[in-house]
PDB file of C-alpha atoms in Angstrom:
ATOM      1  CA  UNK A   1     -31.520 -16.853   8.634  1.00 77.00           C
ATOM      2  CA  UNK A   2     -33.646 -18.571  11.422  1.00 87.00           C
ATOM      3  CA  UNK A   3     -36.374 -21.463  11.567  1.00 87.00           C
ATOM      4  CA  UNK A   4     -38.349 -22.302  14.844  1.00 91.00           C
ATOM      5  CA  UNK A   5     -40.263 -24.770  14.445  1.00 89.00           C
ATOM      6  CA  UNK A   6     -42.475 -26.355  17.801  1.00 93.00           C
ATOM      7  CA  UNK A   7     -40.424 -26.062  19.841  1.00 93.00           C
ATOM      8  CA  UNK A   8     -41.015 -26.679  23.780  1.00 94.00           C
ATOM      9  CA  UNK A   9     -38.530 -26.027  26.197  1.00 93.00           C
ATOM     10  CA  UNK A  10     -38.193 -27.946  30.307  1.00 91.00           C
ATOM     11  CA  UNK A  11     -37.569 -26.973  33.218  1.00 85.00           C
ATOM     12  CA  UNK A  12     -35.841 -30.104  35.082  1.00 83.00           C
ATOM     13  CA  UNK A  13     -39.296 -30.029  37.397  1.00 86.00           C
ATOM     14  CA  UNK A  14     -41.289 -31.336  33.874  1.00 84.00           C
ATOM     15  CA  UNK A  15     -42.947 -27.809  33.838  1.00 86.00           C
ATOM     16  CA  UNK A  16     -43.122 -26.072  30.233  1.00 92.00           C
ATOM     17  CA  UNK A  17     -41.215 -22.898  29.215  1.00 94.00           C
ATOM     18  CA  UNK A  18     -41.648 -22.817  25.771  1.00 95.00           C
ATOM     19  CA  UNK A  19     -44.780 -24.562  24.272  1.00 94.00           C
ATOM     20  CA  UNK A  20     -44.700 -25.380  20.542  1.00 94.00           C
ATOM     21  CA  UNK A  21     -43.677 -22.104  19.184  1.00 95.00           C
ATOM     22  CA  UNK A  22     -42.853 -21.267  15.760  1.00 95.00           C
ATOM     23  CA  UNK A  23     -41.718 -18.574  14.096  1.00 96.00           C
ATOM     24  CA  UNK A  24     -38.703 -17.465  11.120  1.00 93.00           C
ATOM     25  CA  UNK A  25     -36.313 -14.100  10.968  1.00 94.00           C
ATOM     26  CA  UNK A  26     -35.117 -12.765   7.748  1.00 90.00           C
ATOM     27  CA  UNK A  27     -31.518 -11.421   7.129  1.00 88.00           C
ATOM     28  CA  UNK A  28     -31.119  -8.618   9.391  1.00 90.00           C
ATOM     29  CA  UNK A  29     -34.217  -8.446  10.126  1.00 95.00           C
ATOM     30  CA  UNK A  30     -35.309  -6.755  13.525  1.00 96.00           C
ATOM     31  CA  UNK A  31     -37.454  -8.754  15.380  1.00 97.00           C
ATOM     32  CA  UNK A  32     -39.262  -7.635  19.276  1.00 97.00           C
ATOM     33  CA  UNK A  33     -40.029 -10.392  21.683  1.00 97.00           C
ATOM     34  CA  UNK A  34     -42.440  -8.635  24.435  1.00 95.00           C
ATOM     35  CA  UNK A  35     -44.776 -10.449  27.534  1.00 93.00           C
ATOM     36  CA  UNK A  36     -44.398 -10.341  30.859  1.00 93.00           C
ATOM     37  CA  UNK A  37     -42.377 -11.541  33.321  1.00 91.00           C
ATOM     38  CA  UNK A  38     -42.203 -15.508  33.307  1.00 90.00           C
ATOM     39  CA  UNK A  39     -43.330 -15.951  29.701  1.00 93.00           C
ATOM     40  CA  UNK A  40     -40.588 -17.712  28.156  1.00 94.00           C
ATOM     41  CA  UNK A  41     -37.845 -14.545  27.203  1.00 96.00           C
ATOM     42  CA  UNK A  42     -35.029 -15.534  28.239  1.00 95.00           C
ATOM     43  CA  UNK A  43     -35.340 -19.446  28.454  1.00 95.00           C
ATOM     44  CA  UNK A  44     -36.171 -19.043  24.222  1.00 96.00           C
ATOM     45  CA  UNK A  45     -32.958 -17.395  23.658  1.00 95.00           C
ATOM     46  CA  UNK A  46     -31.144 -19.993  25.958  1.00 92.00           C
ATOM     47  CA  UNK A  47     -32.406 -22.745  23.617  1.00 91.00           C
ATOM     48  CA  UNK A  48     -31.667 -20.963  20.688  1.00 91.00           C
ATOM     49  CA  UNK A  49     -27.847 -20.783  21.328  1.00 88.00           C
ATOM     50  CA  UNK A  50     -27.517 -23.993  23.041  1.00 84.00           C
ATOM     51  CA  UNK A  51     -27.403 -22.983  26.122  1.00 86.00           C
ATOM     52  CA  UNK A  52     -30.978 -24.899  27.169  1.00 86.00           C
ATOM     53  CA  UNK A  53     -31.557 -27.450  25.581  1.00 81.00           C
ATOM     54  CA  UNK A  54     -34.996 -28.471  23.549  1.00 84.00           C
ATOM     55  CA  UNK A  55     -37.730 -31.058  24.887  1.00 87.00           C
ATOM     56  CA  UNK A  56     -39.307 -30.942  20.947  1.00 88.00           C
ATOM     57  CA  UNK A  57     -39.210 -29.441  17.717  1.00 87.00           C
ATOM     58  CA  UNK A  58     -36.460 -28.176  15.405  1.00 84.00           C
ATOM     59  CA  UNK A  59     -34.124 -24.752  15.058  1.00 84.00           C
ATOM     60  CA  UNK A  60     -32.680 -24.183  11.785  1.00 81.00           C
ATOM     61  CA  UNK A  61     -29.893 -21.799  11.088  1.00 81.00           C
ATOM     62  CA  UNK A  62     -29.328 -20.834   7.816  1.00 70.00           C
ATOM     63  CA  UNK A  63     -27.977 -24.528   6.672  1.00 47.00           C
ATOM     64  CA  UNK A  64     -27.342 -26.096  10.289  1.00 49.00           C
ATOM     65  CA  UNK A  65     -30.338 -28.028  11.638  1.00 47.00           C
ATOM     66  CA  UNK A  66     -30.847 -28.603  15.608  1.00 48.00           C
ATOM     67  CA  UNK A  67     -33.002 -31.770  15.452  1.00 46.00           C
ATOM     68  CA  UNK A  68     -34.144 -32.926  18.968  1.00 46.00           C
ATOM     69  CA  UNK A  69     -37.192 -35.588  20.109  1.00 41.00           C
ATOM     70  CA  UNK A  70     -40.125 -34.407  20.313  1.00 40.00           C
ATOM     71  CA  UNK A  71     -42.651 -35.048  23.811  1.00 41.00           C
ATOM     72  CA  UNK A  72     -43.115 -38.840  24.629  1.00 40.00           C
ATOM     73  CA  UNK A  73     -40.259 -40.190  22.420  1.00 40.00           C
ATOM     74  CA  UNK A  74     -36.431 -39.822  23.810  1.00 34.00           C
ATOM     75  CA  UNK A  75     -34.606 -38.073  26.684  1.00 34.00           C
ATOM     76  CA  UNK A  76     -34.425 -33.723  25.661  1.00 31.00           C
ATOM     77  CA  UNK A  77     -30.410 -34.721  26.775  1.00 27.00           C
ATOM     78  CA  UNK A  78     -30.068 -36.916  23.480  1.00 24.00           C
ATOM     79  CA  UNK A  79     -30.310 -33.934  21.454  1.00 27.00           C
ATOM     80  CA  UNK A  80     -29.476 -35.252  18.180  1.00 31.00           C
ATOM     81  CA  UNK A  81     -26.728 -32.350  17.480  1.00 28.00           C
ATOM     82  CA  UNK A  82     -22.644 -32.885  17.285  1.00 29.00           C
ATOM     83  CA  UNK A  83     -20.566 -31.174  18.814  1.00 41.00           C
ATOM     84  CA  UNK A  84     -19.433 -29.625  15.331  1.00 54.00           C
ATOM     85  CA  UNK A  85     -22.860 -28.184  14.839  1.00 59.00           C
ATOM     86  CA  UNK A  86     -23.464 -26.561  18.557  1.00 66.00           C
ATOM     87  CA  UNK A  87     -19.806 -24.679  18.092  1.00 69.00           C
ATOM     88  CA  UNK A  88     -21.087 -23.902  13.942  1.00 69.00           C
ATOM     89  CA  UNK A  89     -24.520 -22.657  15.162  1.00 72.00           C
ATOM     90  CA  UNK A  90     -22.872 -20.343  18.048  1.00 71.00           C
ATOM     91  CA  UNK A  91     -20.924 -19.007  15.354  1.00 73.00           C
ATOM     92  CA  UNK A  92     -23.588 -17.601  13.728  1.00 81.00           C
ATOM     93  CA  UNK A  93     -25.225 -16.227  17.094  1.00 87.00           C
ATOM     94  CA  UNK A  94     -24.378 -14.357  19.432  1.00 90.00           C
ATOM     95  CA  UNK A  95     -25.955 -13.390  22.888  1.00 94.00           C
ATOM     96  CA  UNK A  96     -26.004 -10.246  24.841  1.00 94.00           C
ATOM     97  CA  UNK A  97     -27.034 -11.558  28.109  1.00 93.00           C
ATOM     98  CA  UNK A  98     -29.356  -8.644  30.866  1.00 91.00           C
ATOM     99  CA  UNK A  99     -26.378  -8.137  32.924  1.00 91.00           C
ATOM    100  CA  UNK A 100     -23.204  -7.660  31.116  1.00 90.00           C
ATOM    101  CA  UNK A 101     -20.831  -7.979  34.626  1.00 90.00           C
ATOM    102  CA  UNK A 102     -22.375 -11.894  32.771  1.00 88.00           C
ATOM    103  CA  UNK A 103     -20.020 -11.741  29.985  1.00 89.00           C
ATOM    104  CA  UNK A 104     -17.124  -9.051  30.926  1.00 92.00           C
ATOM    105  CA  UNK A 105     -15.035 -11.037  33.393  1.00 92.00           C
ATOM    106  CA  UNK A 106     -11.553 -10.490  32.280  1.00 94.00           C
ATOM    107  CA  UNK A 107      -8.672  -8.382  33.391  1.00 93.00           C
ATOM    108  CA  UNK A 108      -9.004  -5.854  29.986  1.00 95.00           C
ATOM    109  CA  UNK A 109     -11.413  -4.777  27.531  1.00 96.00           C
ATOM    110  CA  UNK A 110      -9.439  -6.153  24.950  1.00 96.00           C
ATOM    111  CA  UNK A 111      -8.955  -9.398  26.780  1.00 96.00           C
ATOM    112  CA  UNK A 112     -12.955 -10.032  27.017  1.00 95.00           C
ATOM    113  CA  UNK A 113     -13.540  -9.186  23.461  1.00 96.00           C
ATOM    114  CA  UNK A 114     -10.910 -11.675  22.739  1.00 95.00           C
ATOM    115  CA  UNK A 115     -11.916 -14.211  24.989  1.00 94.00           C
ATOM    116  CA  UNK A 116     -14.422 -16.277  22.446  1.00 91.00           C
ATOM    117  CA  UNK A 117     -12.144 -15.710  19.293  1.00 92.00           C
ATOM    118  CA  UNK A 118      -9.161 -17.509  21.355  1.00 93.00           C
ATOM    119  CA  UNK A 119     -11.582 -20.065  22.491  1.00 88.00           C
ATOM    120  CA  UNK A 120     -12.419 -20.797  18.874  1.00 86.00           C
ATOM    121  CA  UNK A 121      -8.551 -21.017  18.045  1.00 89.00           C
ATOM    122  CA  UNK A 122      -7.985 -17.816  16.562  1.00 91.00           C
ATOM    123  CA  UNK A 123      -4.751 -16.795  16.032  1.00 94.00           C
ATOM    124  CA  UNK A 124      -3.221 -13.577  18.145  1.00 95.00           C
ATOM    125  CA  UNK A 125      -3.446 -11.279  14.449  1.00 95.00           C
ATOM    126  CA  UNK A 126      -6.940 -12.630  13.589  1.00 95.00           C
ATOM    127  CA  UNK A 127      -7.866 -11.921  17.650  1.00 95.00           C
ATOM    128  CA  UNK A 128      -6.147  -8.562  17.317  1.00 96.00           C
ATOM    129  CA  UNK A 129      -7.846  -7.396  14.056  1.00 96.00           C
ATOM    130  CA  UNK A 130     -11.116  -9.046  14.809  1.00 95.00           C
ATOM    131  CA  UNK A 131     -11.230  -7.050  17.986  1.00 96.00           C
ATOM    132  CA  UNK A 132     -10.168  -3.490  16.721  1.00 95.00           C
ATOM    133  CA  UNK A 133     -12.896  -4.045  14.057  1.00 94.00           C
ATOM    134  CA  UNK A 134     -15.752  -4.905  16.832  1.00 94.00           C
ATOM    135  CA  UNK A 135     -13.816  -1.782  19.075  1.00 94.00           C
ATOM    136  CA  UNK A 136     -13.883   0.706  15.872  1.00 92.00           C
ATOM    137  CA  UNK A 137     -17.204  -0.374  15.107  1.00 90.00           C
ATOM    138  CA  UNK A 138     -19.468   0.183  18.288  1.00 91.00           C
ATOM    139  CA  UNK A 139     -16.977   4.200  18.977  1.00 90.00           C
ATOM    140  CA  UNK A 140     -15.506   2.411  22.396  1.00 93.00           C
ATOM    141  CA  UNK A 141     -11.765   1.253  20.743  1.00 92.00           C
ATOM    142  CA  UNK A 142     -10.239   3.894  23.217  1.00 93.00           C
ATOM    143  CA  UNK A 143     -11.519   1.371  25.895  1.00 94.00           C
ATOM    144  CA  UNK A 144      -9.147  -1.423  25.079  1.00 94.00           C
ATOM    145  CA  UNK A 145      -7.407  -1.657  27.973  1.00 95.00           C
ATOM    146  CA  UNK A 146      -9.719  -0.140  30.160  1.00 95.00           C
ATOM    147  CA  UNK A 147     -10.712  -2.589  33.014  1.00 95.00           C
ATOM    148  CA  UNK A 148     -14.476  -3.449  32.768  1.00 92.00           C
ATOM    149  CA  UNK A 149     -14.976  -2.739  36.158  1.00 91.00           C
ATOM    150  CA  UNK A 150     -14.317   1.073  35.493  1.00 91.00           C
ATOM    151  CA  UNK A 151     -16.427   1.736  32.883  1.00 93.00           C
ATOM    152  CA  UNK A 152     -20.424   2.925  32.976  1.00 91.00           C
ATOM    153  CA  UNK A 153     -23.083   0.728  31.945  1.00 89.00           C
ATOM    154  CA  UNK A 154     -23.877   1.897  28.981  1.00 90.00           C
ATOM    155  CA  UNK A 155     -19.445   1.383  28.548  1.00 93.00           C
ATOM    156  CA  UNK A 156     -20.576  -2.691  29.800  1.00 93.00           C
ATOM    157  CA  UNK A 157     -23.181  -2.552  26.541  1.00 91.00           C
ATOM    158  CA  UNK A 158     -21.198  -1.806  24.167  1.00 93.00           C
ATOM    159  CA  UNK A 159     -18.435  -3.405  25.110  1.00 94.00           C
ATOM    160  CA  UNK A 160     -20.805  -6.406  25.662  1.00 94.00           C
ATOM    161  CA  UNK A 161     -21.939  -6.142  22.210  1.00 93.00           C
ATOM    162  CA  UNK A 162     -18.677  -6.029  20.893  1.00 94.00           C
ATOM    163  CA  UNK A 163     -17.124  -9.490  22.459  1.00 94.00           C
ATOM    164  CA  UNK A 164     -20.385 -10.646  20.299  1.00 93.00           C
ATOM    165  CA  UNK A 165     -19.886  -8.390  16.923  1.00 93.00           C
ATOM    166  CA  UNK A 166     -16.142  -9.917  17.144  1.00 93.00           C
ATOM    167  CA  UNK A 167     -17.402 -13.151  16.530  1.00 90.00           C
ATOM    168  CA  UNK A 168     -19.043 -12.130  13.102  1.00 87.00           C
ATOM    169  CA  UNK A 169     -22.787 -13.124  14.280  1.00 88.00           C
ATOM    170  CA  UNK A 170     -25.475 -13.333  11.660  1.00 87.00           C
ATOM    171  CA  UNK A 171     -28.174 -13.439  14.259  1.00 91.00           C
ATOM    172  CA  UNK A 172     -27.852 -11.315  17.411  1.00 94.00           C
ATOM    173  CA  UNK A 173     -30.221 -12.068  20.561  1.00 96.00           C
ATOM    174  CA  UNK A 174     -30.823  -9.061  22.923  1.00 96.00           C
ATOM    175  CA  UNK A 175     -32.524 -10.197  26.580  1.00 96.00           C
ATOM    176  CA  UNK A 176     -33.450  -7.179  28.013  1.00 94.00           C
ATOM    177  CA  UNK A 177     -30.707  -4.557  26.243  1.00 93.00           C
ATOM    178  CA  UNK A 178     -31.992  -1.449  28.012  1.00 92.00           C
ATOM    179  CA  UNK A 179     -31.707  -2.763  31.406  1.00 88.00           C
ATOM    180  CA  UNK A 180     -29.774  -0.327  34.313  1.00 84.00           C
ATOM    181  CA  UNK A 181     -29.224   2.141  31.206  1.00 88.00           C
ATOM    182  CA  UNK A 182     -29.973   5.851  31.697  1.00 88.00           C
ATOM    183  CA  UNK A 183     -31.654   7.987  29.423  1.00 91.00           C
ATOM    184  CA  UNK A 184     -28.492   9.119  27.302  1.00 89.00           C
ATOM    185  CA  UNK A 185     -26.374   5.423  27.845  1.00 88.00           C
ATOM    186  CA  UNK A 186     -30.176   4.479  26.672  1.00 91.00           C
ATOM    187  CA  UNK A 187     -30.315   6.595  23.111  1.00 91.00           C
ATOM    188  CA  UNK A 188     -27.077   5.972  22.262  1.00 90.00           C
ATOM    189  CA  UNK A 189     -28.106   2.290  22.454  1.00 91.00           C
ATOM    190  CA  UNK A 190     -30.668   2.889  20.225  1.00 93.00           C
ATOM    191  CA  UNK A 191     -28.520   4.120  17.384  1.00 92.00           C
ATOM    192  CA  UNK A 192     -25.789   1.714  17.687  1.00 91.00           C
ATOM    193  CA  UNK A 193     -28.073  -1.449  17.228  1.00 92.00           C
ATOM    194  CA  UNK A 194     -30.302   0.604  14.042  1.00 92.00           C
ATOM    195  CA  UNK A 195     -26.632   0.639  12.464  1.00 91.00           C
ATOM    196  CA  UNK A 196     -25.920  -2.684  13.126  1.00 91.00           C
ATOM    197  CA  UNK A 197     -26.454  -4.858   9.434  1.00 91.00           C
ATOM    198  CA  UNK A 198     -27.227  -8.445  11.530  1.00 92.00           C
ATOM    199  CA  UNK A 199     -30.910  -9.526  12.005  1.00 93.00           C
ATOM    200  CA  UNK A 200     -31.763  -9.231  15.646  1.00 96.00           C
ATOM    201  CA  UNK A 201     -34.284 -10.794  18.018  1.00 97.00           C
ATOM    202  CA  UNK A 202     -34.591  -8.481  21.514  1.00 97.00           C
ATOM    203  CA  UNK A 203     -36.145  -9.722  24.693  1.00 97.00           C
ATOM    204  CA  UNK A 204     -37.130  -6.211  26.158  1.00 95.00           C
ATOM    205  CA  UNK A 205     -39.887  -4.854  28.358  1.00 91.00           C
ATOM    206  CA  UNK A 206     -38.949  -1.158  27.067  1.00 91.00           C
ATOM    207  CA  UNK A 207     -42.165  -1.059  24.328  1.00 91.00           C
ATOM    208  CA  UNK A 208     -41.468   2.149  23.880  1.00 91.00           C
ATOM    209  CA  UNK A 209     -37.524   0.900  22.563  1.00 93.00           C
ATOM    210  CA  UNK A 210     -38.889  -2.048  20.919  1.00 93.00           C
ATOM    211  CA  UNK A 211     -41.347  -0.059  18.892  1.00 92.00           C
ATOM    212  CA  UNK A 212     -38.049   2.119  17.914  1.00 94.00           C
ATOM    213  CA  UNK A 213     -35.574  -0.641  16.531  1.00 95.00           C
ATOM    214  CA  UNK A 214     -38.307  -3.667  15.867  1.00 96.00           C
ATOM    215  CA  UNK A 215     -40.762  -3.345  12.841  1.00 96.00           C
ATOM    216  CA  UNK A 216     -42.515  -6.657  13.926  1.00 96.00           C
ATOM    217  CA  UNK A 217     -42.708  -8.248  17.893  1.00 96.00           C
ATOM    218  CA  UNK A 218     -43.080 -11.943  19.299  1.00 96.00           C
ATOM    219  CA  UNK A 219     -45.792 -11.488  21.871  1.00 95.00           C
ATOM    220  CA  UNK A 220     -44.924 -15.033  24.590  1.00 95.00           C
ATOM    221  CA  UNK A 221     -47.792 -15.217  26.941  1.00 94.00           C
ATOM    222  CA  UNK A 222     -47.185 -18.353  29.364  1.00 93.00           C
ATOM    223  CA  UNK A 223     -44.648 -20.365  27.157  1.00 94.00           C
ATOM    224  CA  UNK A 224     -46.955 -19.471  24.131  1.00 95.00           C
ATOM    225  CA  UNK A 225     -46.431 -17.538  20.821  1.00 95.00           C
ATOM    226  CA  UNK A 226     -49.926 -15.400  21.032  1.00 93.00           C
ATOM    227  CA  UNK A 227     -48.915 -13.261  18.083  1.00 93.00           C
ATOM    228  CA  UNK A 228     -46.376 -12.042  15.361  1.00 93.00           C
ATOM    229  CA  UNK A 229     -47.210  -8.766  14.159  1.00 92.00           C
ATOM    230  CA  UNK A 230     -46.032  -5.514  13.409  1.00 93.00           C
ATOM    231  CA  UNK A 231     -44.808  -3.701  16.327  1.00 92.00           C
ATOM    232  CA  UNK A 232     -46.826  -0.810  16.002  1.00 90.00           C
ATOM    233  CA  UNK A 233     -50.121  -3.133  15.592  1.00 90.00           C
ATOM    234  CA  UNK A 234     -49.767  -5.158  18.971  1.00 87.00           C
ATOM    235  CA  UNK A 235     -48.500  -1.869  21.040  1.00 84.00           C
ATOM    236  CA  UNK A 236     -51.173  -0.039  20.164  1.00 85.00           C
ATOM    237  CA  UNK A 237     -53.647  -3.306  21.329  1.00 86.00           C
ATOM    238  CA  UNK A 238     -54.171  -2.685  25.132  1.00 86.00           C
ATOM    239  CA  UNK A 239     -56.212  -5.717  25.667  1.00 87.00           C
ATOM    240  CA  UNK A 240     -53.467  -7.603  24.101  1.00 85.00           C
ATOM    241  CA  UNK A 241     -51.235  -6.521  26.206  1.00 86.00           C
ATOM    242  CA  UNK A 242     -53.393  -6.790  29.419  1.00 87.00           C
ATOM    243  CA  UNK A 243     -54.068 -10.213  28.441  1.00 85.00           C
ATOM    244  CA  UNK A 244     -50.857 -11.169  28.288  1.00 82.00           C
ATOM    245  CA  UNK A 245     -49.394  -9.347  31.744  1.00 84.00           C
ATOM    246  CA  UNK A 246     -47.718  -5.768  30.412  1.00 83.00           C
TER     247      UNK A 246
END
């Protein structure tokens, strides 16, 4: 489903945020992305959806390929990726941000979930069908006409997920999905994510959550991938976690 080869990302000041990272995720696989603050987790997710441009390596999503210049070659803004390829890639990958308020900005939940579909040029009948299906799949269709301002943190999280699911992606990226959630909302989120068939890459500091939802974990340390093992193994390796600042 997703193959990442020697991916590197530099910040504008030249600092290397992601350093030659390599991994693959199969269809339907749940993978945790763990690491201390500043390890590069969010940066990696943003590179996978094309919000940040890599400075080296390549990302393959199914038969869609994003090729970029390697260090020492062309500049990062000379990425060999046309608008059509990026559009197709974003139809296959959906990202749920850490703060759902970053994704919910329309007057109603319906309009929030419909936003991406309308931007892709879908007709209103298709929009209605896909919005309804996304909300219903998460059990929140009753929120369709509500304002995001009047939702709980757990409800906002589910709506943010619905806005991504409406695009019918094959891979879901999550950035700290349990942040801001109370214990009940956290349990509901675990049940929701465990029931979704899409492949998932989940950046999280919540190690118990990672072990529950993801059989496999990637450990980032200062932008480098230092472990790609089962969640149970890495989360019981105190020395490795301590070295990574966790």
